[in-house]
CSV table of C-alpha atoms in Angstrom, one decimal:
chain,number,residue,atom,x,y,z
A,1,MET,CA,0.0,0.0,0.0
A,2,PRO,CA,1.5,3.4,-1.0
A,3,LYS,CA,2.7,5.7,1.8
A,4,SER,CA,0.6,8.8,2.4
A,5,LEU,CA,2.2,12.2,1.8
A,6,PRO,CA,2.1,14.5,4.8
A,7,PRO,CA,-0.5,17.3,4.8
A,8,ARG,CA,2.2,19.8,3.7
A,9,PRO,CA,4.7,17.7,1.7
A,10,ASN,CA,8.1,19.3,0.9
A,11,LEU,CA,10.0,18.5,-2.3
A,12,GLU,CA,13.4,19.1,-0.7
A,13,GLN,CA,12.6,16.6,2.0
A,14,LEU,CA,11.7,14.0,-0.6
A,15,LYS,CA,14.9,14.7,-2.5
A,16,THR,CA,16.8,14.1,0.8
A,17,GLN,CA,15.0,10.8,1.2
A,18,ALA,CA,16.1,9.8,-2.3
A,19,LYS,CA,19.7,10.7,-1.5
A,20,ASP,CA,19.5,8.8,1.8
A,21,LEU,CA,18.2,5.7,-0.1
A,22,LEU,CA,21.1,6.0,-2.5
A,23,LYS,CA,23.6,6.1,0.3
A,24,ALA,CA,21.9,3.2,2.1
A,25,HIS,CA,22.2,1.1,-1.1
A,26,ARG,CA,25.8,1.9,-1.5
A,27,ALA,CA,26.4,0.9,2.1
A,28,GLY,CA,24.9,-2.5,1.5
A,29,ASP,CA,21.7,-1.9,3.6
A,30,ALA,CA,19.3,-4.8,3.3
A,31,SER,CA,16.2,-2.7,3.8
A,32,ALA,CA,17.3,-0.4,1.0
A,33,ARG,CA,17.5,-3.4,-1.3
A,34,HIS,CA,14.1,-4.5,-0.3
A,35,ARG,CA,12.6,-1.1,-1.0
A,36,ILE,CA,14.3,-1.1,-4.4
A,37,ARG,CA,13.0,-4.5,-5.3
A,38,GLU,CA,9.4,-3.6,-4.2
A,39,ASN,CA,9.3,-0.3,-6.1
A,40,HIS,CA,11.7,-0.3,-9.0
A,41,PRO,CA,10.5,-2.3,-12.1
A,42,ARG,CA,14.0,-2.9,-13.3
A,43,TRP,CA,15.0,-4.8,-10.2
A,44,SER,CA,11.6,-6.4,-9.2
A,45,GLN,CA,12.9,-9.9,-9.9
A,46,ALA,CA,16.6,-9.3,-9.0
A,47,SER,CA,18.5,-11.5,-6.7
A,48,GLU,CA,20.3,-10.2,-3.6
A,49,SER,CA,23.6,-10.4,-5.3
A,50,ASP,CA,22.3,-8.6,-8.4
A,51,LEU,CA,20.9,-5.8,-6.3
A,52,ARG,CA,24.2,-5.4,-4.3
A,53,ALA,CA,26.1,-5.1,-7.6
A,54,ALA,CA,23.4,-2.9,-9.3
A,55,ARG,CA,24.4,0.5,-10.6
A,56,PHE,CA,21.8,2.4,-8.7
A,57,SER,CA,21.6,6.1,-9.4
A,58,LEU,CA,20.0,9.1,-7.8
A,59,SER,CA,17.3,9.1,-10.5
A,60,ASP,CA,16.6,5.5,-9.6
A,61,ALA,CA,16.3,6.4,-6.0
A,62,GLN,CA,13.9,9.2,-6.8
A,63,LEU,CA,11.7,6.7,-8.8
A,64,VAL,CA,11.6,4.5,-5.8
A,65,ILE,CA,10.5,7.4,-3.5
A,66,ALA,CA,7.8,8.4,-6.1
A,67,ARG,CA,6.4,4.9,-6.4
A,68,GLU,CA,6.5,4.4,-2.6
A,69,HIS,CA,4.0,7.3,-2.5
A,70,GLY,CA,1.8,6.0,-5.3
A,71,PHE,CA,3.2,8.0,-8.2
A,72,ALA,CA,4.3,6.3,-11.5
A,73,SER,CA,7.4,8.6,-11.8
A,74,TRP,CA,9.4,11.3,-10.0
A,75,PRO,CA,8.2,14.0,-12.5
A,76,ARG,CA,4.6,13.1,-11.6
A,77,LEU,CA,5.3,13.4,-7.9
A,78,LYS,CA,6.9,16.8,-8.5
A,79,ALA,CA,4.0,17.9,-10.6
A,80,HIS,CA,1.6,16.9,-7.8
A,81,LEU,CA,3.6,18.9,-5.3
A,82,HIS,CA,3.6,22.0,-7.6
A,83,ARG,CA,-0.2,21.8,-7.8
A,84,LEU,CA,-0.3,21.7,-4.0
A,85,ASP,CA,1.9,24.8,-3.9
A,86,SER,CA,-0.6,26.6,-6.2
A,87,GLU,CA,-3.4,26.0,-3.7
A,88,THR,CA,-3.0,29.2,-1.8
A,89,GLY,CA,-5.5,31.9,-0.7
A,90,ASP,CA,-8.8,31.5,1.1
A,91,PRO,CA,-9.2,27.7,1.9
A,92,VAL,CA,-13.0,28.0,1.8
A,93,GLU,CA,-12.8,29.3,-1.7
A,94,GLN,CA,-10.3,26.5,-2.6
A,95,LEU,CA,-12.8,24.0,-1.3
A,96,ARG,CA,-15.6,25.6,-3.4
A,97,GLN,CA,-13.4,25.3,-6.5
A,98,ALA,CA,-12.5,21.7,-5.8
A,99,PHE,CA,-16.2,20.9,-5.3
A,100,ALA,CA,-17.3,22.7,-8.4
A,101,ALA,CA,-14.7,20.7,-10.4
A,102,ASP,CA,-15.9,17.5,-8.7
A,103,ASP,CA,-12.3,16.9,-7.7
A,104,ALA,CA,-12.7,14.6,-4.7
A,105,MET,CA,-8.9,14.0,-4.3
A,106,ARG,CA,-8.2,17.7,-4.1
A,107,PHE,CA,-11.1,18.3,-1.8
A,108,ARG,CA,-9.8,15.6,0.6
A,109,ARG,CA,-6.3,17.1,0.4
A,110,LEU,CA,-7.5,20.6,1.2
A,111,LEU,CA,-9.4,19.2,4.2
A,112,ALA,CA,-6.3,17.4,5.4
A,113,ARG,CA,-4.3,20.7,5.1
A,114,ASN,CA,-7.1,22.7,6.8
A,115,PRO,CA,-8.8,20.3,9.3
A,116,GLU,CA,-10.5,23.2,11.0
A,117,LEU,CA,-12.8,23.4,8.0
A,118,LYS,CA,-14.5,20.1,8.9
A,119,ALA,CA,-16.4,21.9,11.6
A,120,ARG,CA,-17.9,24.1,8.9
A,121,ILE,CA,-18.7,21.3,6.4
A,122,ASN,CA,-22.5,21.7,6.9
A,123,GLU,CA,-22.5,25.5,6.5
A,124,PRO,CA,-24.6,27.0,3.6
A,125,VAL,CA,-21.7,27.9,1.3
A,126,ALA,CA,-23.2,26.6,-1.9
A,127,ALA,CA,-25.8,28.2,-4.2
A,128,PHE,CA,-29.2,28.9,-2.7
A,129,ASP,CA,-27.9,28.9,0.9
A,130,ALA,CA,-27.2,25.2,0.7
A,131,PRO,CA,-24.6,22.9,2.3
A,132,LEU,CA,-22.2,21.4,-0.3
A,133,ILE,CA,-23.6,17.9,0.1
A,134,THR,CA,-27.0,18.9,-1.4
A,135,HIS,CA,-25.2,19.6,-4.7
A,136,VAL,CA,-22.9,16.6,-4.8
A,137,ARG,CA,-22.5,14.9,-8.2
A,138,SER,CA,-20.4,11.8,-7.6
A,139,ARG,CA,-19.9,9.0,-5.2
A,140,ALA,CA,-16.3,9.9,-4.6
A,141,MET,CA,-17.2,13.5,-3.5
A,142,LEU,CA,-20.1,12.2,-1.4
A,143,GLU,CA,-17.7,9.9,0.4
A,144,VAL,CA,-15.2,12.7,1.1
A,145,LEU,CA,-18.0,14.9,2.5
A,146,LEU,CA,-19.3,12.1,4.7
A,147,GLU,CA,-15.8,11.3,6.0
A,148,ALA,CA,-15.6,15.0,7.0
A,149,GLY,CA,-18.8,14.8,8.9
A,150,ALA,CA,-21.3,16.2,6.4
A,151,ASP,CA,-25.0,15.6,7.2
A,152,ILE,CA,-26.4,13.5,4.3
A,153,ASN,CA,-29.9,14.7,5.1
A,154,ALA,CA,-29.0,18.4,5.3
A,155,LYS,CA,-31.1,20.8,3.3
A,156,SER,CA,-30.7,24.3,1.8
A,157,ARG,CA,-32.1,27.3,3.6
A,158,TRP,CA,-34.0,28.4,0.5
A,159,TRP,CA,-36.9,30.6,1.5
A,160,ALA,CA,-39.6,28.7,-0.5
A,161,GLY,CA,-38.5,25.3,0.9
A,162,GLY,CA,-35.2,23.6,1.3
A,163,PHE,CA,-33.6,21.1,-1.1
A,164,GLY,CA,-31.8,18.0,0.0
A,165,LEU,CA,-29.4,15.7,-1.9
A,166,LEU,CA,-32.3,13.4,-2.9
A,167,HIS,CA,-34.3,16.2,-4.4
A,168,GLY,CA,-31.8,16.9,-7.2
A,169,ALA,CA,-29.2,14.2,-7.5
A,170,GLU,CA,-29.1,11.8,-10.5
A,171,PRO,CA,-31.1,8.7,-9.8
A,172,GLU,CA,-28.1,6.4,-9.6
A,173,LEU,CA,-26.3,8.7,-7.1
A,174,ALA,CA,-29.5,9.1,-5.2
A,175,ARG,CA,-29.8,5.3,-4.8
A,176,TYR,CA,-26.2,5.2,-3.5
A,177,ALA,CA,-26.9,8.0,-1.1
A,178,ILE,CA,-29.9,6.1,0.3
A,179,GLN,CA,-27.6,3.1,0.9
A,180,ARG,CA,-25.3,5.5,2.8
A,181,GLY,CA,-28.1,6.7,5.0
A,182,ALA,CA,-30.1,9.4,3.2
A,183,ALA,CA,-33.7,9.5,4.4
A,184,VAL,CA,-36.4,9.2,1.7
A,185,ASP,CA,-39.1,11.7,2.3
A,186,VAL,CA,-42.4,11.9,0.4
A,187,HIS,CA,-41.0,14.3,-2.2
A,188,ALA,CA,-37.9,12.2,-2.9
A,189,ALA,CA,-40.0,9.1,-3.1
A,190,ALA,CA,-42.2,10.7,-5.7
A,191,ARG,CA,-39.2,12.0,-7.7
A,192,LEU,CA,-37.3,8.7,-7.6
A,193,GLY,CA,-40.3,6.6,-8.5
A,194,MET,CA,-40.2,4.7,-5.2
A,195,ILE,CA,-43.9,3.7,-5.2
A,196,ASP,CA,-43.7,1.3,-2.2
A,197,ARG,CA,-41.9,3.9,-0.1
A,198,LEU,CA,-44.5,6.6,-1.1
A,199,ARG,CA,-47.4,4.3,-0.1
A,200,GLU,CA,-45.7,3.6,3.2
A,201,LEU,CA,-45.3,7.3,4.0
A,202,LEU,CA,-48.8,8.2,3.0
A,203,ALA,CA,-50.3,5.2,4.9
A,204,ALA,CA,-48.6,6.6,8.0
A,205,ASP,CA,-49.7,10.2,7.5
A,206,ARG,CA,-52.2,11.0,4.8
A,207,ALA,CA,-51.6,14.7,5.2
A,208,LEU,CA,-48.2,14.2,3.5
A,209,VAL,CA,-50.0,14.2,0.2
A,210,HIS,CA,-50.2,18.0,0.6
A,211,ALA,CA,-46.8,18.5,2.2
A,212,ARG,CA,-44.8,21.4,1.0
A,213,GLY,CA,-41.2,20.6,0.2
A,214,PRO,CA,-38.4,22.1,-1.9
A,215,ASP,CA,-39.5,25.4,-3.6
A,216,GLY,CA,-42.8,24.9,-1.8
A,217,GLN,CA,-43.7,22.0,-4.1
A,218,THR,CA,-46.1,19.2,-3.2
A,219,PRO,CA,-45.2,15.6,-3.9
A,220,LEU,CA,-47.3,15.7,-7.1
A,221,HIS,CA,-44.9,18.4,-8.4
A,222,PHE,CA,-42.2,15.7,-8.1
A,223,ALA,CA,-44.1,12.8,-9.6
A,224,SER,CA,-41.8,11.1,-12.0
A,225,THR,CA,-44.2,8.4,-13.3
A,226,ILE,CA,-47.9,8.0,-14.1
A,227,GLU,CA,-48.1,5.4,-11.3
A,228,ILE,CA,-46.7,7.9,-8.8
A,229,ALA,CA,-49.1,10.6,-10.0
A,230,GLU,CA,-52.1,8.3,-9.8
A,231,CYS,CA,-51.1,7.2,-6.3
A,232,LEU,CA,-51.0,10.8,-5.1
A,233,LEU,CA,-54.2,11.8,-6.9
A,234,ASP,CA,-56.1,8.8,-5.5
A,235,ARG,CA,-55.2,10.0,-2.0
A,236,GLY,CA,-56.4,13.6,-2.6
A,237,ALA,CA,-53.4,15.5,-4.1
A,238,ASP,CA,-54.4,18.9,-5.4
A,239,ILE,CA,-53.8,18.8,-9.2
A,240,ASP,CA,-54.0,22.6,-9.3
A,241,ALA,CA,-51.6,23.3,-6.4
A,242,ARG,CA,-48.9,25.9,-7.1
A,243,ASP,CA,-45.4,25.9,-5.7
A,244,LEU,CA,-44.3,28.9,-3.7
A,245,ASP,CA,-41.3,30.0,-5.8
A,246,HIS,CA,-42.5,29.8,-9.4
A,247,GLU,CA,-46.2,29.6,-8.7
A,248,SER,CA,-46.5,26.6,-11.1
A,249,THR,CA,-48.8,23.6,-11.1
A,250,PRO,CA,-47.6,20.0,-11.2
A,251,ALA,CA,-48.7,19.8,-14.8
A,252,GLN,CA,-46.5,22.7,-15.7
A,253,TYR,CA,-43.5,21.0,-14.1
A,254,MET,CA,-44.3,17.8,-16.0
A,255,VAL,CA,-44.4,19.6,-19.3
A,256,ARG,CA,-41.0,21.2,-18.6
A,257,ASP,CA,-39.3,18.2,-17.0
A,258,ARG,CA,-41.1,15.2,-18.7
A,259,PRO,CA,-42.3,16.3,-22.1
A,260,GLU,CA,-43.1,12.7,-23.0
């Protein structure tokens, strides 16, 4: 398993490690030979005698150091460190940029360098006064956020009604989020076509058929299938209800989102 770089890796320190490895090999150190065999493709099958006699150079030592840290080459390790050096300025803005690019590795790295930001992971720093997790687009980013303590059921503070992750995520990601603990409310059930969950919720509380959710929409505004719509209408959903933000009916949403 590759070694982890420290939160603030230093290229000069890594260069020193390569020089130390070179010296250790020249001194006949057995652990140095083991590291070379494990990480340098040229000597992966070499015998002890071959390794002792090997013409092992500084560039070879640098390759070993790079591969020990999970990089295919020394130049790639250097390029990675240069990218880290470019990550300066407001760390919150850096996190926003990494999130916007869906760069989970960079996001995790920034949190490692600025661990105090984990305490703010649920703050409404995204669009529409929303925590970042409500706008997540990939499993990788979702996992990074959850590792940092993000609330998978957090919602935006939008005046008309808050949006959660399940109210906007692609269906495949939404299903994964449910596996990771996201709660399926009546609006999410309608949106994701989860008819059994919808019936369960309405059986427990019939008033949910009129519940106002994101943007002040009712479950019927979120209906993604005819079966879902019929289930809601059979239980008294108002076909002419208008959401609070756009003052639109469920039918108007369906024409926009589901032209079929």
